Coordinates of C-alpha atoms in Angstrom, one line a residue:
M1 CA -0.3 0.1 -0.1
T2 CA 1.5 3.5 -1.5
K3 CA 2.1 5.8 1.8
V4 CA 1.8 9.4 1.3
V5 CA 1.5 12.4 3.6
H6 CA 0.4 16.1 2.6
L7 CA 2.1 19.3 3.9
I8 CA -0.3 21.7 4.0
N9 CA -0.4 25.3 5.9
H10 CA -4.0 24.4 7.6
I11 CA -6.4 21.8 7.7
S12 CA -10.3 22.6 7.5
P13 CA -13.1 20.2 7.4
S14 CA -14.7 22.6 5.1
G15 CA -13.8 23.5 1.5
N16 CA -10.5 22.2 1.9
A17 CA -8.8 20.4 -1.2
A18 CA -6.8 18.6 0.7
Y19 CA -8.6 16.8 2.9
R20 CA -11.4 16.1 0.5
L21 CA -8.2 14.3 -1.4
H22 CA -6.9 12.8 1.7
K23 CA -10.6 11.3 2.6
A24 CA -11.0 10.2 -0.7
L25 CA -7.4 8.1 -0.8
L26 CA -8.4 6.6 2.7
E27 CA -11.6 5.7 0.9
H28 CA -9.6 3.8 -1.9
D29 CA -7.1 2.2 0.4
V30 CA -4.3 4.9 0.0
D31 CA -2.3 5.0 3.2
S32 CA -2.9 8.8 3.1
N33 CA -1.6 11.3 6.2
M34 CA -1.7 15.2 6.8
L35 CA 0.9 16.9 8.4
S36 CA 0.1 21.0 9.4
L37 CA 0.9 23.8 11.1
N38 CA -2.8 24.0 12.6
S39 CA -5.8 22.0 12.1
E40 CA -9.5 22.2 13.0
V41 CA -9.6 18.8 12.0
P42 CA -9.2 16.3 15.3
L43 CA -5.4 14.8 15.6
S44 CA -5.2 11.4 14.9
K45 CA -2.0 8.5 13.4
R46 CA -3.1 10.0 10.1
V47 CA -3.1 13.9 11.1
D48 CA -0.5 15.3 12.7
K49 CA 0.6 19.2 13.0
L50 CA 3.3 20.6 14.6
R51 CA 4.4 21.5 18.0
L52 CA 3.3 25.4 19.8
R53 CA 7.5 26.0 18.5
A54 CA 6.3 26.2 15.4
N55 CA 3.1 28.6 15.7
F56 CA 5.9 31.2 17.6
K57 CA 7.6 31.1 14.2
V58 CA 4.7 31.7 12.1
L59 CA 4.0 35.0 14.4
L60 CA 7.8 36.0 13.8
N61 CA 7.6 35.3 10.1
N62 CA 4.4 37.4 9.2
K63 CA 5.8 40.6 11.0
L64 CA 9.1 40.2 8.7
H65 CA 6.8 39.3 5.7
K66 CA 4.6 42.4 6.4
L67 CA 7.9 44.4 6.3
K68 CA 9.4 42.4 3.0
I69 CA 6.4 43.1 1.2
N70 CA 5.5 46.8 2.1
K71 CA 5.4 47.8 -1.8
V72 CA 3.3 45.5 -3.1
D73 CA 0.0 47.4 -4.9
T74 CA -2.9 45.2 -3.5
S75 CA -5.0 45.3 -6.3
Y76 CA -3.3 42.6 -7.8
G77 CA -4.1 40.4 -5.1
M78 CA -1.5 38.0 -2.9
F79 CA 2.5 38.5 -3.1
S80 CA 4.0 35.4 -0.9
A81 CA 8.1 36.0 -0.3
P82 CA 8.5 32.2 2.1
I83 CA 11.2 33.2 4.7
L84 CA 11.0 31.0 7.9
G85 CA 10.3 27.4 8.1
N86 CA 10.3 24.6 9.9
D87 CA 12.2 21.0 9.3
V88 CA 9.8 18.4 8.7
V89 CA 12.3 15.5 7.2
N90 CA 12.1 13.9 10.8
H91 CA 8.7 13.6 11.5
K92 CA 7.6 10.3 11.1
L93 CA 4.9 10.8 8.9
V94 CA 8.0 12.2 6.4
Q95 CA 9.4 9.6 7.3
N96 CA 7.4 7.0 6.4
A97 CA 5.6 8.3 3.0
D98 CA 6.9 7.1 -0.2
V99 CA 5.3 10.1 -2.0
I100 CA 4.8 13.8 -0.6
Y101 CA 2.1 16.4 -1.5
L102 CA 3.0 20.3 -1.3
H103 CA 0.2 22.2 -1.0
W104 CA -0.4 25.0 0.6
I105 CA 3.0 25.5 2.3
L106 CA 3.8 29.4 3.2
G107 CA 2.9 31.9 6.4
G108 CA 5.7 30.0 7.7
F109 CA 5.0 26.3 7.4
L110 CA 7.9 25.9 5.1
N111 CA 10.4 28.2 3.3
L112 CA 12.4 26.9 0.3
K113 CA 15.7 25.7 2.5
N114 CA 12.9 23.1 4.1
I115 CA 11.4 22.3 0.7
D116 CA 15.2 21.8 -0.3
A117 CA 16.1 19.3 3.2
L118 CA 13.1 17.1 1.5
A119 CA 14.2 17.0 -1.9
R120 CA 17.2 15.2 -0.7
L121 CA 14.9 12.4 0.7
N122 CA 15.0 11.6 -2.7
K123 CA 11.3 10.7 -2.2
P124 CA 9.0 12.1 -5.5
I125 CA 7.4 15.5 -4.1
I126 CA 4.1 16.6 -6.2
F127 CA 3.7 20.5 -5.9
F128 CA -0.3 20.6 -6.1
M129 CA -0.6 23.8 -7.4
H130 CA -3.6 25.7 -5.7
D131 CA -2.7 29.0 -7.5
M132 CA 0.5 30.1 -9.7
W133 CA 3.1 31.4 -7.0
T134 CA 4.9 27.8 -7.5
I135 CA 5.3 28.9 -11.2
T136 CA 6.2 32.6 -10.4
G137 CA 8.5 35.0 -8.2
G138 CA 6.1 35.3 -5.2
C139 CA 2.3 36.4 -6.7
H140 CA -0.5 34.2 -6.5
Y141 CA -2.3 35.1 -9.7
S142 CA -0.4 37.4 -12.4
F143 CA -3.7 38.3 -14.3
S144 CA -2.6 39.5 -18.0
C145 CA 0.7 39.9 -16.8
K146 CA 3.3 37.3 -18.4
N147 CA 6.6 37.6 -16.8
F148 CA 6.7 34.2 -15.3
E149 CA 7.4 33.1 -19.1
T150 CA 10.5 35.0 -18.7
D151 CA 11.8 35.8 -15.1
C152 CA 10.0 38.0 -13.2
S153 CA 11.5 40.8 -13.9
S154 CA 9.5 44.7 -13.4
C155 CA 7.4 43.1 -11.5
Q156 CA 3.7 44.8 -11.2
M157 CA 3.3 44.3 -7.8
F158 CA 6.1 46.4 -7.5
P159 CA 5.7 49.7 -8.8
N160 CA 7.2 52.3 -6.5
G161 CA 10.6 49.8 -5.6
G162 CA 11.1 46.6 -4.2
A163 CA 10.7 44.5 -8.0
D164 CA 14.2 43.2 -7.4
L165 CA 12.6 40.8 -4.7
P166 CA 10.4 38.9 -7.3
M167 CA 13.2 38.1 -9.7
K168 CA 15.4 37.2 -6.1
E169 CA 12.7 34.5 -5.5
F170 CA 12.2 33.2 -8.9
K171 CA 15.8 32.5 -8.8
K172 CA 15.7 30.5 -5.9
K173 CA 13.0 29.0 -7.2
M174 CA 14.7 27.9 -10.4
N175 CA 18.1 26.8 -8.8
L176 CA 15.9 24.5 -6.6
Y177 CA 13.6 22.7 -9.5
N178 CA 17.4 22.2 -11.5
T179 CA 18.8 20.9 -8.3
Y180 CA 16.3 18.0 -8.3
R181 CA 14.9 15.6 -10.6
N182 CA 11.9 14.6 -7.9
F183 CA 9.6 17.3 -8.2
H184 CA 6.5 17.0 -10.0
F185 CA 3.9 19.7 -10.7
L186 CA 0.6 18.8 -10.3
A187 CA -2.3 21.5 -12.2
P188 CA -6.4 21.3 -11.0
S189 CA -6.8 23.1 -14.5
T190 CA -6.4 23.1 -17.4
W191 CA -5.7 26.6 -17.3
L192 CA -3.0 26.3 -14.7
F193 CA -1.5 23.4 -16.8
D194 CA -1.1 25.5 -19.7
L195 CA 0.5 28.4 -17.5
A196 CA 3.0 26.1 -16.1
K197 CA 4.0 24.7 -19.5
K198 CA 5.2 27.8 -20.5
S199 CA 6.6 29.1 -17.1
M200 CA 11.1 29.3 -17.3
L201 CA 10.3 27.6 -14.2
T202 CA 8.2 24.1 -14.6
K203 CA 8.9 24.2 -18.5
G204 CA 9.9 21.0 -19.6
K205 CA 9.2 19.3 -16.3
D206 CA 6.7 16.4 -15.2
I207 CA 3.4 18.5 -15.4
V208 CA 0.2 16.6 -14.7
K209 CA -3.9 17.3 -14.8
I210 CA -5.8 16.1 -12.2
S211 CA -9.0 18.2 -10.9
N212 CA -10.0 18.5 -7.7
L213 CA -12.6 16.5 -6.1
V214 CA -16.0 17.5 -5.2
D215 CA -18.0 14.4 -3.4
S216 CA -21.5 13.6 -4.0
E217 CA -22.3 13.2 -0.1
P218 CA -23.1 15.8 1.1
F219 CA -23.2 17.7 -2.0
K220 CA -26.2 16.4 -3.6
P221 CA -30.0 17.6 -4.8
V222 CA -32.5 18.2 -2.2
D223 CA -35.2 19.7 -1.8
Q224 CA -35.1 23.5 -2.4
K225 CA -38.4 24.4 0.1
F226 CA -36.8 22.2 2.6
A227 CA -33.0 24.3 2.0
R228 CA -35.1 27.5 2.4
K229 CA -36.4 26.9 5.8
I230 CA -33.6 25.6 7.1
L231 CA -32.0 28.7 6.0
G232 CA -34.8 31.0 6.8
L233 CA -35.3 32.1 3.5
D234 CA -38.9 32.9 1.8
A235 CA -40.3 30.1 0.0
S236 CA -41.5 32.1 -3.1
G237 CA -39.6 33.8 -5.5
S238 CA -35.6 33.3 -7.2
I239 CA -33.0 33.4 -4.9
I240 CA -29.5 34.3 -6.4
L241 CA -26.5 32.9 -4.1
F242 CA -23.1 34.5 -4.0
G243 CA -19.9 33.5 -1.7
A244 CA -16.9 35.0 -0.4
A245 CA -15.5 35.4 2.7
S246 CA -13.9 39.0 1.9
P247 CA -16.7 40.4 -1.1
Y248 CA -13.5 42.7 -2.0
S249 CA -10.5 40.6 -2.6
P250 CA -9.3 41.5 -6.1
Y251 CA -10.1 37.9 -7.3
K252 CA -14.0 37.6 -6.5
G253 CA -15.2 40.8 -9.1
W254 CA -17.8 41.9 -6.2
N255 CA -18.0 45.1 -8.7
Y256 CA -18.5 43.4 -11.6
L257 CA -21.4 41.3 -9.6
I258 CA -23.2 44.6 -8.1
K259 CA -22.9 45.9 -12.0
A260 CA -24.7 42.7 -13.2
L261 CA -27.3 43.2 -10.6
E262 CA -28.1 46.8 -11.5
H263 CA -27.9 45.2 -14.8
L264 CA -30.7 42.7 -13.8
A265 CA -33.0 45.2 -12.1
T266 CA -33.5 47.3 -15.3
K267 CA -34.9 43.8 -17.1
K268 CA -39.2 44.0 -16.9
N269 CA -41.0 40.9 -16.0
I270 CA -38.4 39.4 -13.7
P271 CA -39.0 37.8 -10.7
E272 CA -38.9 38.7 -7.2
I273 CA -35.7 38.3 -6.2
T274 CA -33.4 37.8 -3.2
V275 CA -29.7 37.8 -3.5
A276 CA -28.4 35.7 -0.4
I277 CA -24.8 35.8 0.5
F278 CA -22.7 33.1 2.4
G279 CA -19.1 33.5 4.1
S280 CA -19.6 36.9 5.4
D281 CA -21.4 38.7 8.6
Y282 CA -24.0 41.3 7.8
N283 CA -22.0 44.1 6.0
E284 CA -24.3 47.1 5.8
K285 CA -21.7 48.7 2.5
V286 CA -22.5 45.4 0.8
A287 CA -26.1 45.5 1.3
A288 CA -26.4 49.0 0.4
A289 CA -25.0 48.1 -3.0
I290 CA -26.8 45.4 -4.0
P291 CA -30.4 46.3 -5.6
F292 CA -32.4 43.7 -4.4
K293 CA -33.2 42.2 -1.0
T294 CA -30.4 40.8 1.0
K295 CA -29.5 37.4 2.8
F296 CA -26.7 37.5 5.0
L297 CA -26.3 33.7 5.7
G298 CA -22.2 34.0 7.6
R299 CA -20.1 31.6 7.6
L300 CA -21.1 28.0 6.6
R301 CA -18.4 25.9 8.7
D302 CA -19.7 22.7 7.4
E303 CA -19.7 20.9 4.2
Y304 CA -23.5 19.9 5.1
S305 CA -25.2 24.1 5.4
T306 CA -22.6 24.9 2.5
A307 CA -25.4 22.5 0.6
T308 CA -27.9 23.1 2.0
A309 CA -27.0 26.9 0.8
Y310 CA -26.6 25.9 -2.9
N311 CA -29.8 23.7 -2.7
A312 CA -31.7 26.7 -2.2
A313 CA -30.9 28.6 -4.5
D314 CA -32.5 29.0 -8.2
V315 CA -28.8 30.2 -9.2
F316 CA -25.5 30.5 -7.9
V317 CA -22.7 33.4 -8.5
A318 CA -19.1 33.1 -9.3
P319 CA -17.9 36.6 -10.8
S320 CA -14.2 35.4 -9.6
L321 CA -11.2 37.3 -12.1
A322 CA -8.6 34.8 -11.2
E323 CA -9.8 31.1 -10.1
T324 CA -7.4 28.1 -10.2
F325 CA -10.7 25.7 -10.0
G326 CA -13.5 27.0 -8.9
M327 CA -14.4 24.3 -6.3
V328 CA -17.4 26.3 -5.4
V329 CA -19.2 26.1 -8.6
L330 CA -18.5 22.1 -8.6
E331 CA -20.1 22.2 -5.4
S332 CA -22.7 24.0 -6.4
I333 CA -23.5 21.9 -9.8
R334 CA -23.4 18.7 -7.9
C335 CA -26.6 19.9 -5.9
Q336 CA -27.9 20.7 -9.1
T337 CA -28.0 24.1 -9.2
P338 CA -27.1 26.3 -12.2
V339 CA -24.0 28.5 -12.2
A340 CA -23.2 32.0 -13.8
A341 CA -19.9 33.0 -14.0
F342 CA -16.8 34.8 -16.0
D343 CA -14.9 32.6 -18.1
T344 CA -12.0 32.4 -17.0
G345 CA -9.3 29.7 -15.1
G346 CA -10.9 26.4 -14.0
I347 CA -14.1 27.8 -14.1
S348 CA -13.7 26.8 -17.8
D349 CA -13.3 23.0 -16.9
I350 CA -16.7 22.5 -15.2
I351 CA -18.9 24.4 -16.8
D352 CA -20.9 23.2 -19.9
H353 CA -21.5 26.7 -21.5
K354 CA -25.7 26.9 -21.6
Q355 CA -25.7 23.0 -20.3
N356 CA -25.2 23.1 -17.1
G357 CA -24.4 26.9 -16.4
Y358 CA -23.2 29.4 -18.3
L359 CA -20.3 30.9 -19.2
A360 CA -20.2 34.7 -19.2
K361 CA -17.4 37.2 -21.4
Y362 CA -14.4 38.1 -19.3
K363 CA -15.4 40.9 -17.2
D364 CA -18.2 41.6 -19.8
A365 CA -21.0 42.5 -16.2
E366 CA -23.7 43.0 -18.3
D367 CA -23.2 39.6 -20.1
L368 CA -23.2 38.2 -16.8
A369 CA -26.6 39.4 -15.5
E370 CA -27.6 37.5 -19.1
G371 CA -26.3 34.6 -17.8
I372 CA -28.3 34.7 -14.3
V373 CA -31.1 35.4 -16.5
F374 CA -30.6 32.7 -18.7
C375 CA -30.1 30.0 -15.3
L376 CA -32.7 31.2 -14.0
N377 CA -35.2 30.8 -16.7
E378 CA -34.3 28.0 -18.4
K379 CA -34.7 24.2 -17.1
L380 CA -30.7 22.7 -17.3
K381 CA -30.0 19.2 -16.3
V382 CA -27.3 20.1 -13.9
E383 CA -25.0 17.4 -14.1
A384 CA -21.3 17.5 -13.5
S385 CA -18.4 15.8 -16.2
P386 CA -18.2 12.2 -15.7
S387 CA -13.9 13.3 -15.8
L388 CA -14.9 15.1 -12.0
N389 CA -15.9 11.8 -10.9
K390 CA -14.1 11.1 -7.3
K391 CA -12.7 7.3 -8.5
I392 CA -11.6 8.9 -11.7
I393 CA -9.9 11.4 -10.1
V394 CA -8.5 8.8 -7.5
D395 CA -7.5 6.5 -9.9
K396 CA -5.1 9.4 -12.0
H397 CA -3.6 9.6 -8.4
I398 CA -3.1 6.5 -7.8
S399 CA -1.4 6.2 -11.4
L400 CA 1.1 9.2 -11.0
Y401 CA 2.0 7.5 -7.7
K402 CA 3.1 3.9 -9.7
R403 CA 4.8 6.0 -12.7
L404 CA 6.7 7.8 -10.3
L405 CA 7.6 5.0 -7.8
S406 CA 8.3 3.0 -10.8
Q407 CA 11.1 5.9 -12.2
K408 CA 13.2 6.2 -8.1

């Protein structure tokens, strides 16, 4: 039985791609384990976290990191430069593993020296790319910038100085990736797979595409009226669902959603609409910007609550401007609730245009509004592609292990 370990900064029981993969692998006879800095999942022989000293290191790392990136233009999102980290080479879960996954390892969990030490174990290491950070000088999404294809110089995130930092980080990654042959890169979407093929850091490296997975339990259809009753939503009228812990994130497309809703409000003969928002408590500014009745569902802390929200809605809107995969999109479709979203990133792998949802032109708010109307009016047969079946995805991981271990 193959033994794997997933290294990740934080484990949450809801919406965590690494934890979902871990559970699915266990169901298919893979000896899967997880090691993190912090975990909301109960610790066990398979799930462990570093001790208190590591958390003190995190606090110091975050202070140093804030000083290091104080000139970043946050309108382009996050920039991460690993500073401090932890040596996990001798941890029993790492020592016993045949294959090592690196998920989100920033924030003081691992730095590049720690990854170098892991590489010297000569075990296959799979960089699970949950965004672009692995293939850039530090940004998590490059938007229209293509500097990562060469050297990450003249970084758009440092317009007021400090642009040498992305270049330095880029060179450190280049040296690391070129030193060892046991690094492998996993992209969960066609979009990121294609970018990784173009990045100077990973061009010519072993890159595979395996989608994230969303199980049919608890993400499955239930009676809409029942779901609305549980959440205290009106039984009549149409409900548009939107989810974001931080609506103002540069990745989430909040301004485009508002423009789409404003356009929708001008249309005639539309049904009574309520916009339900999860991931955020009541926000007066957000409520005032939406031209419809609003209902704030707060942070849904378990997957059953999240699935109930999808089932209560008539359409889920995902106006993301940068999205590696689109986990929430697949969750909604698993609940047979159509999705209106921009045609970007990994979302395009999940939505079959006008079949299980609507792919609007990128940054076109009016087309997004048309997509919402389409999903509200059409009786779509909302199903996920068979290629996103859990067993198919797990089998791809198992096949990957066999190939990598046979090459040692």
